[in-house]
Amino acid sequence: MLAQTDAATMDVSENSDDIILSVNNVEVVFNEVILVLRGLNLKAKRGNITALLGTNGAGKSTSLKAITNLLAMEDGEVTRGSIEYEGEDATHLGPETLVRKGIFLVMEGRGILQDMTVTENLRLGAYSRSNANIKAEIEQIYSYFPRLKERTGLAGYLSGGEQQMLAIGRAMMAKPKLILMDEPSMGLSPLLVKEVFSIIQRLNKELGISILLVEQNAKMALKIADEAYIMENGKIVLDGTAKELMENEDVKEFYLGGGGERRSFKNLKSFKRRKRWL
Amino acid sequence: MNSELLLQLLLNGIIVGMLYGVVAMCFVLIYKSTQVVNFAQGEFLVLGGWVCLSLVIQMGLPFFLAFLFTLVFMAIFGIVVQQIILRPLIGEPIISVIMVTIGLSIFMQSLMNWVFGNDAKRFPDIFGSLSVISIGGLNVETAYVMSLVLSLVIMAVFYFFFRFTRHGLAMRATAFNQQIAQSLGISVKQTFAMAWAISALVSGVAGVVMGIVSAVSNSLAFVGIKVFPAVIVGGLDSIVGAVVGGLIIGVLENLAEFIDGEYLHIGNLYTIAPFYVLIIILMIKPYGLFGTKDIERI
Ligand SMILES: Nc1ncnc2c1ncn2[C@@H]1O[C@H](COP(=O)(O)OP(=O)(O)OP(=O)(O)O)[C@@H](O)[C@H]1O
Ligand SMILES: [Mg+2]
């Protein structure tokens, strides 16, 4: 099955028009010494939902910040490899430029501006678009999230679920081509998780936005994703279509609640290390 | 008790206090958006006054042209200071940044002393600013009324800017969390430059107004020091607090002058009264009246 996966990836790389984002062998170092990403490789197809899964500390958030060039603020740096967006090198483009070109990150913990109102948060979503018709577009967002319209106070007082809706609505205001989502299910009740995931699906299907979805909730993520990557210790250890991964014994055992104590992927018998690309 | 004098001084206090409030807002703006404590805010004010005055007196420009030019000059000056002096210090400990702004303050003092001289100079009486109008039986100089109106206008513009404009919202976002702001496509560098530009420009306006109300002199930089109690009373990071703090200090000063003049006869009580109040308020509310709790103590 893993061999099949490799073949699938090969096919994809030949047709580069379909690839909206390609992360090639990226290494990230914090404070000039802490190596966090150790040669990350992944591709997101245009129009698809790509899931990036992994346990705590695997480097998922760091990957998303590397793609959106937000590491400088944390004293982090891409020291090797390249990031291509729509076929062009985007490794060293500033965050403003990337947002303008259509990559938008919904940060872990939602990144809501707590001391501003819901409307102000939404307005800032469209910051990078000078031609935005703010009023009409905000109404459009409210039609997706009717509950937000009633909240007139500060965004900091919204519930976790509402804040997640706001974060997604704000991303929609940017009219991006690719949304990176960092653990949208974090801290939400199962019912809300379902709601958020169905909204992500709608963004993908109705608005045609490509999505790179980082999740710990592998079960839910694999359900809506087309392709998925599993990350451990700063690199990808397994990838394939969501279907393949859902049926993979190791994934089942390790991520989908098959029981047993937590082990590293490397120790699993049936796991074969993928060939490094380099 | 001389109640007419008291009322007169209270009115003065409010008018001057509003101007303090404006300068305090400029100070808070820089602190909030760039985490820099600007000890040179008073010198910014004096510089604005001197530039406008020189253009009027030396170059013979009409006042409004000179004023416009001063606005542009101050905005550019603010950006230059930010880019050349403070940008390299991003990420350095706050104490280094403070030392640098104190240095800047001393440097500007000496430079202005050298270029513009030591004496106080008056604006020509363009607005008939010495004439007196009567408000509810109290006599107020036109210049004071203008100053009050201008302070109110500046505050309204600040409110509108931060509430409704794209750049204003972006500045608030940056003040809240720089990484979140960046993730929305806001350029933090541009926001920093804008904060310094606005702050220098508005301080410059305050300098021109003070120059018209009294005279331009290097000692006006003392306003920059007076603004400290105002800002700290209001809470270092609250713009509304800055205005309220400015008002409190302005009124207190005049109240102290009244009490001193009528009863105590110590002399000069008014200059130090605000600092006593500062100490008392900080003992009761260490984060100021409006401040948030996790701000830097210096
Ligand atoms: N600014 C930083 N400085 C130093 N180390 C960091 C920094 N940010 C992250 N790390 C380290 O990098 C590793 C990966 O962190 P990251 O936040 O990317 O993990 P994650 O996969 O998103 O985990 P989680 O699921 O818990 O969010 C962790 O070991 C973390 O300690
Ligand atoms: Mg994370």
Coordinates of C-alpha atoms and ligand atoms in Angstrom, one line a residue:
Chain A
M1 CA 0.0 0.0 0.0
L2 CA 2.8 2.4 0.8
A3 CA 4.4 1.7 -2.6
Q4 CA 1.1 2.7 -4.2
T5 CA 1.2 5.9 -2.3
D6 CA 4.6 6.7 -3.7
A7 CA 3.3 6.1 -7.2
A8 CA 0.4 8.4 -6.6
T9 CA 2.7 11.2 -5.4
M10 CA 4.8 10.7 -8.5
D11 CA 1.8 11.2 -10.8
V12 CA 0.9 14.4 -9.0
S13 CA 4.3 15.9 -9.3
E14 CA 4.3 15.5 -13.0
N15 CA 1.2 17.7 -13.3
S16 CA 2.4 20.7 -11.5
D17 CA -0.6 22.9 -12.5
D18 CA -2.7 21.0 -10.0
I19 CA -0.4 21.8 -7.1
I20 CA -1.1 25.0 -5.3
L21 CA 1.5 24.6 -2.6
S22 CA 4.6 22.6 -2.5
V23 CA 6.9 22.4 0.4
N24 CA 10.3 21.0 -0.6
N25 CA 12.7 19.6 2.0
V26 CA 12.2 22.5 4.4
E27 CA 14.3 22.8 7.5
V28 CA 13.3 25.3 10.3
V29 CA 15.6 26.3 13.1
F30 CA 14.6 28.4 16.1
N31 CA 17.0 30.6 17.9
E32 CA 19.7 29.5 15.6
V33 CA 20.0 26.1 17.4
I34 CA 16.7 24.3 17.8
L35 CA 16.0 22.2 14.7
V36 CA 12.3 21.7 14.5
L37 CA 11.5 20.9 10.9
R38 CA 13.9 18.3 9.5
G39 CA 13.3 18.3 5.8
L40 CA 9.5 18.6 5.4
N41 CA 8.0 17.6 2.1
L42 CA 4.4 18.0 1.2
K43 CA 2.2 19.1 -1.6
A44 CA -1.4 20.5 -1.5
K45 CA -3.5 20.0 -4.6
R46 CA -5.6 22.9 -6.0
G47 CA -9.2 22.5 -5.0
N48 CA -8.5 19.8 -2.5
I49 CA -8.5 19.4 1.3
T50 CA -5.1 18.2 2.4
A51 CA -4.8 17.1 6.0
L52 CA -1.6 17.3 8.0
L53 CA -1.7 15.1 11.1
G54 CA 0.6 14.5 13.9
T55 CA 0.9 14.4 17.7
N56 CA 1.8 17.3 19.9
G57 CA 5.1 18.9 19.1
A58 CA 5.5 17.2 15.7
G59 CA 6.0 20.6 14.1
K60 CA 2.6 21.1 12.4
S61 CA 2.1 24.7 13.5
T62 CA 5.7 25.5 12.7
S63 CA 5.1 24.1 9.2
L64 CA 2.2 26.5 8.7
K65 CA 4.1 29.4 10.0
A66 CA 7.0 28.6 7.8
I67 CA 4.7 28.6 4.8
T68 CA 3.2 32.0 5.7
N69 CA 6.6 33.4 6.7
L70 CA 5.6 34.2 10.3
L71 CA 8.6 32.7 12.0
A72 CA 10.8 35.7 12.2
M73 CA 8.7 37.0 15.1
E74 CA 9.6 33.9 17.1
D75 CA 13.2 34.0 16.1
G76 CA 12.7 31.1 13.7
E77 CA 14.1 30.7 10.2
V78 CA 13.8 28.5 7.2
T79 CA 17.4 27.4 6.8
R80 CA 17.1 24.9 3.9
G81 CA 14.6 23.9 1.3
S82 CA 12.0 25.9 -0.6
I83 CA 8.3 26.6 -0.6
E84 CA 6.5 27.1 -3.9
Y85 CA 3.1 28.7 -4.2
E86 CA 1.3 28.4 -7.5
G87 CA 4.5 27.3 -9.2
E88 CA 6.5 30.3 -7.9
D89 CA 9.1 30.4 -5.3
A90 CA 7.5 31.9 -2.1
T91 CA 10.2 31.0 0.4
H92 CA 11.2 34.5 1.1
L93 CA 8.1 36.5 0.4
G94 CA 6.9 38.6 3.3
P95 CA 3.7 37.7 5.1
E96 CA 1.9 40.7 3.6
T97 CA 2.8 39.6 0.1
L98 CA 1.7 36.1 0.8
V99 CA -1.7 37.2 2.1
R100 CA -2.1 39.4 -1.0
K101 CA -1.3 36.4 -3.2
G102 CA -4.0 34.4 -1.6
I103 CA -2.6 32.3 1.3
F104 CA -4.3 32.8 4.5
L105 CA -3.5 31.2 7.9
V106 CA -6.1 30.6 10.6
M107 CA -3.7 30.4 13.5
E108 CA -3.8 27.9 16.3
G109 CA -6.0 29.2 19.1
R110 CA -7.9 31.2 16.4
G111 CA -5.9 34.4 16.5
I112 CA -8.9 36.5 17.3
L113 CA -8.3 40.2 18.2
Q114 CA -9.9 39.9 21.5
D115 CA -10.2 43.6 22.3
M116 CA -12.0 44.4 19.0
T117 CA -15.5 43.8 17.9
V118 CA -16.7 41.0 15.6
T119 CA -17.2 43.4 12.8
E120 CA -13.7 45.0 13.3
N121 CA -12.2 41.5 13.2
L122 CA -14.0 40.7 10.0
R123 CA -13.0 44.0 8.4
L124 CA -9.4 43.3 9.1
G125 CA -9.8 40.0 7.3
A126 CA -10.1 42.1 4.2
Y127 CA -7.1 44.3 5.1
S128 CA -5.1 43.1 2.1
R129 CA -7.8 43.9 -0.4
S130 CA -8.1 47.6 -1.1
N131 CA -11.1 47.1 -3.4
A132 CA -13.2 45.2 -0.9
N133 CA -16.9 46.0 -0.6
I134 CA -16.7 45.6 3.2
K135 CA -20.4 46.0 4.1
A136 CA -21.8 43.6 1.6
E137 CA -19.1 41.1 2.2
I138 CA -19.6 41.1 6.0
E139 CA -23.3 40.5 5.5
Q140 CA -22.3 37.5 3.3
I141 CA -20.2 36.2 6.1
Y142 CA -23.1 36.6 8.5
S143 CA -25.2 34.5 6.2
Y144 CA -22.7 31.7 6.8
F145 CA -22.6 32.3 10.5
P146 CA -25.9 33.9 11.6
R147 CA -24.9 33.6 15.3
L148 CA -22.0 36.0 14.8
K149 CA -24.3 38.8 13.7
E150 CA -26.0 39.0 17.1
R151 CA -22.7 39.4 18.9
T152 CA -22.1 43.1 19.2
G153 CA -19.6 43.1 22.1
L154 CA -15.9 42.4 22.1
A155 CA -14.7 39.3 20.2
G156 CA -12.9 38.2 23.4
Y157 CA -16.2 37.5 25.0
L158 CA -17.3 35.0 22.3
S159 CA -17.4 31.3 23.1
G160 CA -14.7 29.1 21.7
G161 CA -17.0 27.9 18.9
E162 CA -18.0 31.4 18.0
Q163 CA -14.4 32.5 18.0
Q164 CA -13.6 29.7 15.6
M165 CA -16.5 30.7 13.3
L166 CA -15.2 34.3 13.5
A167 CA -11.7 33.2 12.6
I168 CA -13.0 31.3 9.6
G169 CA -15.3 34.2 8.6
R170 CA -12.3 36.5 8.8
A171 CA -10.3 34.2 6.5
M172 CA -13.2 34.3 4.0
M173 CA -13.0 38.1 4.0
A174 CA -9.5 37.8 2.6
K175 CA -10.9 35.9 -0.4
P176 CA -7.9 33.5 -0.4
K177 CA -7.1 30.7 -2.8
L178 CA -5.6 28.6 0.0
I179 CA -6.5 28.5 3.6
L180 CA -4.2 27.0 6.2
M181 CA -6.1 25.9 9.3
D182 CA -4.3 25.1 12.5
E183 CA -6.4 22.7 14.7
P184 CA -9.8 24.2 14.2
S185 CA -11.3 21.6 16.4
M186 CA -9.2 22.5 19.4
G187 CA -11.2 22.9 22.6
L188 CA -14.6 22.4 20.9
S189 CA -17.4 20.0 21.8
P190 CA -18.0 17.1 19.4
L191 CA -21.1 18.7 18.0
L192 CA -19.3 22.0 17.3
V193 CA -16.4 20.1 15.8
K194 CA -18.8 18.6 13.4
E195 CA -20.2 22.0 12.5
V196 CA -16.8 23.5 12.0
F197 CA -15.7 20.6 9.7
S198 CA -18.9 20.9 7.7
I199 CA -18.1 24.6 7.2
I200 CA -14.6 23.8 6.1
Q201 CA -16.1 21.4 3.6
R202 CA -18.4 24.1 2.3
L203 CA -15.6 26.6 1.9
N204 CA -13.9 23.9 -0.2
K205 CA -16.9 22.8 -2.3
E206 CA -18.8 26.0 -2.7
L207 CA -16.1 28.6 -2.8
G208 CA -13.4 26.4 -4.3
I209 CA -10.8 27.3 -1.7
S210 CA -8.0 24.8 -1.3
I211 CA -7.4 23.8 2.3
L212 CA -4.4 22.6 4.2
L213 CA -5.9 21.3 7.5
V214 CA -3.7 20.7 10.5
E215 CA -5.4 18.4 13.0
Q216 CA -5.0 16.2 16.0
N217 CA -8.5 14.9 15.5
A218 CA -7.4 12.5 12.7
K219 CA -10.7 10.7 12.4
M220 CA -12.6 13.8 11.5
A221 CA -9.9 15.2 9.4
L222 CA -9.5 12.1 7.3
K223 CA -13.3 12.0 6.8
I224 CA -13.3 15.3 4.9
A225 CA -9.8 15.3 3.4
D226 CA -8.7 14.2 0.0
E227 CA -5.1 13.6 0.8
A228 CA -3.3 13.4 4.1
Y229 CA 0.2 13.5 5.5
I230 CA 1.3 12.2 8.8
M231 CA 4.1 14.1 10.5
E232 CA 6.4 13.1 13.3
N233 CA 9.4 14.8 14.7
G234 CA 9.7 17.5 12.1
K235 CA 9.1 15.4 9.0
I236 CA 6.5 13.4 7.1
V237 CA 6.5 9.8 7.9
L238 CA 3.5 8.7 5.9
D239 CA 1.2 10.0 3.2
G240 CA -1.5 9.0 0.8
T241 CA -5.1 9.6 0.0
A242 CA -7.3 10.0 3.0
K243 CA -9.0 6.7 2.2
E244 CA -5.7 4.8 2.1
L245 CA -4.6 6.3 5.4
M246 CA -7.9 5.5 7.0
E247 CA -7.5 1.9 6.2
N248 CA -3.8 1.7 7.1
E249 CA -3.4 -0.6 10.1
D250 CA -0.8 1.7 11.7
V251 CA -2.8 4.8 11.3
K252 CA -5.8 3.0 12.7
E253 CA -3.8 1.8 15.7
F254 CA -2.0 5.0 16.3
Y255 CA -4.3 7.8 15.5
L256 CA -7.8 6.4 15.1
G257 CA -8.1 5.0 18.6
G258 CA -7.2 1.4 18.1
G259 CA -5.9 1.2 21.6
G260 CA -2.5 0.2 22.9
E261 CA 0.1 2.4 24.4
R262 CA 1.5 5.3 22.4
R263 CA 4.5 4.4 20.5
S264 CA 6.5 6.1 17.9
F265 CA 5.7 5.3 14.3
K266 CA 9.2 4.2 13.8
N267 CA 8.8 1.2 16.1
L268 CA 5.8 -0.2 14.3
K269 CA 6.5 -3.4 12.5
S270 CA 4.6 -2.8 9.4
F271 CA 5.9 0.8 9.0
K272 CA 8.4 1.2 6.3
R273 CA 10.2 4.4 6.0
R274 CA 9.5 6.3 2.9
K275 CA 12.3 7.0 0.6
R276 CA 13.7 10.4 1.2
W277 CA 13.2 12.6 -1.9
L278 CA 16.0 15.1 -1.6
Chain B
M1 CA -12.8 82.4 49.2
N2 CA -12.3 83.9 45.8
S3 CA -14.7 81.7 43.9
E4 CA -14.3 83.6 40.6
L5 CA -10.6 83.0 40.6
L6 CA -11.3 79.4 41.4
L7 CA -13.6 79.0 38.4
Q8 CA -11.2 80.8 36.2
L9 CA -8.4 78.5 37.2
L10 CA -10.6 75.4 36.8
L11 CA -11.4 76.5 33.3
N12 CA -7.7 77.0 32.6
G13 CA -7.1 73.6 34.0
I14 CA -9.5 72.0 31.7
I15 CA -8.2 73.8 28.7
V16 CA -4.5 73.0 29.5
G17 CA -5.5 69.6 30.6
M18 CA -7.0 68.8 27.2
L19 CA -3.8 69.8 25.6
Y20 CA -1.9 67.5 28.0
G21 CA -4.3 64.9 27.1
V22 CA -3.5 65.3 23.4
V23 CA 0.3 64.9 24.1
A24 CA -0.4 62.0 26.4
M25 CA -2.4 60.3 23.6
C26 CA 0.7 60.7 21.4
F27 CA 2.8 59.1 24.0
V28 CA 0.4 56.2 24.5
L29 CA 0.1 55.7 20.8
I30 CA 3.8 55.0 20.5
Y31 CA 3.9 52.9 23.7
K32 CA 0.9 50.8 22.6
S33 CA 2.0 50.1 19.1
T34 CA 5.7 49.9 19.4
Q35 CA 6.3 49.3 23.1
V36 CA 8.7 52.2 23.2
V37 CA 8.5 54.6 26.2
N38 CA 9.3 57.9 24.4
F39 CA 11.0 60.3 26.8
A40 CA 11.5 62.7 23.9
Q41 CA 7.8 63.4 23.5
G42 CA 8.2 66.9 25.0
E43 CA 11.0 67.7 22.6
F44 CA 8.8 66.6 19.6
L45 CA 6.3 69.2 20.8
V46 CA 8.9 72.0 21.1
L47 CA 10.3 71.1 17.7
G48 CA 6.9 71.5 16.1
G49 CA 6.5 74.9 17.7
W50 CA 10.0 76.1 16.6
V51 CA 9.6 74.9 13.0
C52 CA 6.3 76.7 12.6
L53 CA 7.5 79.8 14.3
S54 CA 10.7 80.0 12.2
L55 CA 8.7 79.6 9.0
V56 CA 6.4 82.4 10.0
I57 CA 9.0 84.8 11.4
Q58 CA 12.2 84.0 9.4
M59 CA 10.7 82.9 6.1
G60 CA 7.7 85.1 6.3
L61 CA 5.3 82.4 5.3
P62 CA 1.6 82.8 5.9
F63 CA 0.6 81.0 9.1
F64 CA -1.5 78.3 7.5
L65 CA 1.2 77.4 5.0
A66 CA 3.8 77.3 7.7
F67 CA 1.4 75.1 9.8
L68 CA 0.9 72.6 6.9
F69 CA 4.6 72.5 6.3
T70 CA 5.1 71.8 10.0
L71 CA 2.7 68.9 9.9
V72 CA 4.6 67.3 7.0
F73 CA 7.9 68.0 8.6
M74 CA 6.9 66.4 11.9
A75 CA 5.5 63.3 10.2
I76 CA 8.7 62.8 8.3
F77 CA 10.7 63.5 11.4
G78 CA 8.8 60.8 13.3
I79 CA 9.4 58.3 10.7
V80 CA 13.1 59.1 10.5
V81 CA 13.5 58.8 14.2
Q82 CA 11.7 55.4 14.2
Q83 CA 13.6 54.0 11.2
I84 CA 17.1 55.2 12.1
I85 CA 17.1 55.2 15.9
L86 CA 14.5 52.7 17.1
R87 CA 14.2 50.1 14.5
P88 CA 17.6 48.6 15.2
L89 CA 16.5 48.3 18.8
I90 CA 13.5 46.1 18.2
G91 CA 13.7 43.1 20.5
E92 CA 16.3 44.8 22.8
P93 CA 15.4 45.1 26.5
I94 CA 13.1 47.9 27.4
I95 CA 15.7 49.6 29.5
S96 CA 18.0 50.0 26.5
V97 CA 15.2 51.5 24.5
I98 CA 14.5 54.0 27.4
M99 CA 18.1 55.0 27.5
V100 CA 18.0 55.7 23.8
T101 CA 14.9 57.9 24.0
I102 CA 16.3 59.8 27.0
G103 CA 19.4 60.3 24.9
L104 CA 17.3 61.5 22.0
S105 CA 15.6 64.0 24.3
I106 CA 18.9 65.5 25.5
F107 CA 20.2 65.6 22.0
M108 CA 17.2 67.4 20.7
Q109 CA 17.2 69.8 23.6
S110 CA 20.8 70.8 22.9
L111 CA 20.3 71.0 19.1
M112 CA 17.2 73.2 19.5
N113 CA 19.1 75.4 21.9
W114 CA 21.8 75.8 19.4
V115 CA 19.6 76.3 16.3
F116 CA 16.7 78.3 17.7
G117 CA 18.3 80.0 20.7
N118 CA 17.5 80.1 24.3
D119 CA 14.9 82.7 24.5
A120 CA 11.1 82.3 24.4
K121 CA 9.6 83.8 21.2
R122 CA 6.1 84.7 20.5
F123 CA 4.0 84.2 17.3
P124 CA 2.9 87.4 15.7
D125 CA -0.6 88.1 16.9
I126 CA -2.3 86.5 13.9
F127 CA -5.6 85.5 15.4
G128 CA -6.1 88.4 17.7
S129 CA -5.3 85.7 20.1
L130 CA -4.8 88.0 23.0
S131 CA -8.3 89.4 22.8
V132 CA -10.6 88.2 25.4
I133 CA -14.0 86.6 25.1
S134 CA -16.4 86.0 27.9
I135 CA -17.7 82.5 28.7
G136 CA -20.4 82.5 31.4
G137 CA -18.9 85.6 33.0
L138 CA -15.4 84.3 32.8
N139 CA -12.8 86.0 30.7
V140 CA -10.9 83.7 28.4
E141 CA -8.3 84.5 25.8
T142 CA -9.3 83.5 22.2
A143 CA -6.1 81.5 22.0
Y144 CA -7.3 79.3 24.9
V145 CA -10.6 78.7 23.2
M146 CA -8.9 77.8 20.0
S147 CA -6.6 75.4 21.9
L148 CA -9.7 73.8 23.4
V149 CA -11.4 73.4 20.1
L150 CA -8.3 72.0 18.4
S151 CA -7.8 69.5 21.2
L152 CA -11.3 68.3 20.8
V153 CA -11.0 68.0 17.1
I154 CA -7.7 66.0 17.5
M155 CA -9.4 63.7 19.9
A156 CA -12.4 63.2 17.6
V157 CA -10.1 62.5 14.7
F158 CA -8.1 60.0 16.8
Y159 CA -11.4 58.3 17.7
F160 CA -12.6 58.1 14.1
F161 CA -9.2 56.9 12.9
F162 CA -8.9 54.0 15.3
R163 CA -12.5 53.1 15.2
F164 CA -13.3 53.2 11.5
T165 CA -10.3 53.4 9.2
R166 CA -8.4 50.5 7.8
H167 CA -5.1 51.8 9.0
G168 CA -6.4 52.6 12.4
L169 CA -7.8 49.1 12.9
A170 CA -4.5 47.7 11.6
M171 CA -2.6 49.7 14.2
R172 CA -4.8 48.4 17.0
A173 CA -4.4 44.9 15.7
T174 CA -0.6 45.3 15.7
A175 CA -0.8 46.7 19.3
F176 CA -2.8 43.6 20.4
N177 CA -0.6 41.0 18.8
Q178 CA 2.0 41.5 16.1
Q179 CA 2.0 37.9 14.8
I180 CA -1.8 37.9 14.4
A181 CA -1.5 41.3 12.6
Q182 CA 1.1 39.8 10.3
S183 CA -1.1 36.8 9.6
L184 CA -3.8 39.2 8.4
G185 CA -1.4 40.8 5.9
I186 CA -0.6 43.9 8.0
S187 CA 3.0 45.1 7.7
V188 CA 4.3 45.7 11.2
K189 CA 7.1 47.9 10.0
Q190 CA 4.6 50.2 8.2
T191 CA 2.4 50.3 11.3
F192 CA 5.4 51.3 13.5
A193 CA 6.3 54.1 11.1
M194 CA 2.8 55.3 11.0
A195 CA 2.5 55.4 14.8
W196 CA 5.6 57.5 15.0
A197 CA 4.5 59.8 12.2
I198 CA 1.1 60.4 13.8
S199 CA 2.6 60.8 17.2
A200 CA 5.2 63.3 16.1
L201 CA 2.7 65.2 13.9
V202 CA 0.1 65.6 16.6
S203 CA 2.7 66.6 19.2
G204 CA 3.9 69.2 16.8
V205 CA 0.4 70.6 16.5
A206 CA 0.3 70.8 20.3
G207 CA 3.6 72.6 20.2
V208 CA 2.3 75.2 17.8
V209 CA -0.9 75.7 19.9
M210 CA 1.2 76.2 23.1
G211 CA 3.4 78.6 21.2
I212 CA 0.4 80.6 20.2
V213 CA -1.2 80.4 23.7
S214 CA 2.0 81.5 25.5
A215 CA 5.3 81.4 23.5
V216 CA 7.7 78.9 22.0
S217 CA 10.6 78.1 24.2
N218 CA 12.7 75.1 25.0
S219 CA 11.2 74.9 28.4
L220 CA 7.9 73.8 26.8
A221 CA 9.5 70.4 26.7
F222 CA 8.5 70.2 30.3
V223 CA 5.1 69.2 29.0
G224 CA 6.7 65.9 28.0
I225 CA 7.5 65.3 31.7
K226 CA 4.1 66.5 32.9
V227 CA 2.5 64.0 30.5
F228 CA 4.0 61.2 32.5
P229 CA 1.7 61.5 35.5
A230 CA -1.1 61.9 33.0
V231 CA -0.3 58.8 31.2
I232 CA 0.5 56.8 34.3
V233 CA -2.7 57.9 36.0
G234 CA -4.6 56.9 32.9
G235 CA -2.8 53.6 32.6
L236 CA 0.2 53.4 30.3
D237 CA -1.7 51.7 27.5
S238 CA -5.1 53.4 27.4
I239 CA -5.8 56.2 25.0
V240 CA -9.0 57.2 26.8
G241 CA -7.0 57.0 30.0
A242 CA -4.5 59.4 28.6
V243 CA -7.1 62.0 27.9
V244 CA -8.6 61.6 31.4
G245 CA -5.2 61.7 32.9
G246 CA -4.3 64.9 31.1
L247 CA -7.5 66.5 32.3
I248 CA -6.8 65.5 35.9
I249 CA -3.3 66.8 35.8
G250 CA -4.4 70.1 34.2
V251 CA -7.1 70.7 36.7
L252 CA -4.9 69.6 39.6
E253 CA -2.2 72.0 38.6
N254 CA -4.5 74.9 38.6
L255 CA -6.2 73.8 41.8
A256 CA -2.9 73.6 43.5
E257 CA -2.0 77.0 42.3
F258 CA -5.3 78.3 43.8
I259 CA -4.8 76.7 47.1
D260 CA -1.2 77.8 47.2
G261 CA -2.0 81.4 46.3
E262 CA -4.9 81.7 48.6
Y263 CA -3.8 79.8 51.7
L264 CA -0.4 78.1 51.7
H265 CA 1.9 80.6 50.0
I266 CA 4.6 78.0 49.4
G267 CA 5.1 79.0 45.9
N268 CA 5.5 76.7 42.8
L269 CA 3.2 74.1 44.4
Y270 CA 1.5 73.7 41.1
T271 CA 4.4 72.2 39.3
I272 CA 4.9 69.4 41.7
A273 CA 1.3 68.7 42.7
P274 CA 0.7 66.3 39.8
F275 CA 3.6 64.2 40.9
Y276 CA 2.2 63.8 44.4
V277 CA -1.0 62.7 42.9
L278 CA 0.8 60.3 40.7
I279 CA 2.4 58.7 43.7
I280 CA -0.9 58.4 45.6
I281 CA -2.8 56.9 42.6
L282 CA 0.0 54.4 41.9
M283 CA -0.2 53.3 45.6
I284 CA -3.9 52.6 45.2
K285 CA -4.1 51.4 41.6
P286 CA -0.7 50.3 40.4
Y287 CA -1.8 49.9 36.8
G288 CA -3.4 53.3 36.6
L289 CA -7.1 54.0 36.3
F290 CA -7.6 52.5 32.9
G291 CA -4.6 50.3 32.3
T292 CA -4.4 46.6 31.7
K293 CA -2.6 44.5 34.2
D294 CA 0.2 42.9 32.3
I295 CA 2.0 46.0 31.2
E296 CA 5.7 46.7 31.7
R297 CA 6.7 48.4 34.9
I298 CA 9.7 50.7 34.7
Ligands
LIG1 N1 9.3 29.7 19.0 C1 9.9 28.6 19.3 N2 11.1 28.5 19.8 C2 11.6 27.3 20.1 N3 11.1 26.1 19.9 C3 9.8 26.1 19.4 C4 9.2 27.3 19.0 N4 8.0 27.0 18.5 C5 7.9 25.7 18.5 N5 9.0 25.1 19.0 C6 9.2 23.7 19.2 O1 9.0 23.1 17.9 C7 8.3 21.9 18.1 C8 7.1 21.8 17.3 O2 6.2 22.8 17.7 P1 4.8 23.0 16.9 O3 4.1 24.1 17.6 O4 5.1 23.2 15.5 O5 4.1 21.6 17.1 P2 2.7 21.2 16.7 O6 2.8 20.0 15.9 O7 1.9 22.3 16.2 O8 2.1 20.7 18.1 P3 0.6 20.9 18.8 O9 -0.2 19.8 18.2 O10 0.8 20.7 20.2 O11 0.1 22.2 18.4 C9 8.0 21.7 19.6 O12 9.0 20.9 20.2 C10 8.2 23.1 20.1 O13 8.8 23.1 21.4
MG2 MG 0.3 23.3 16.8

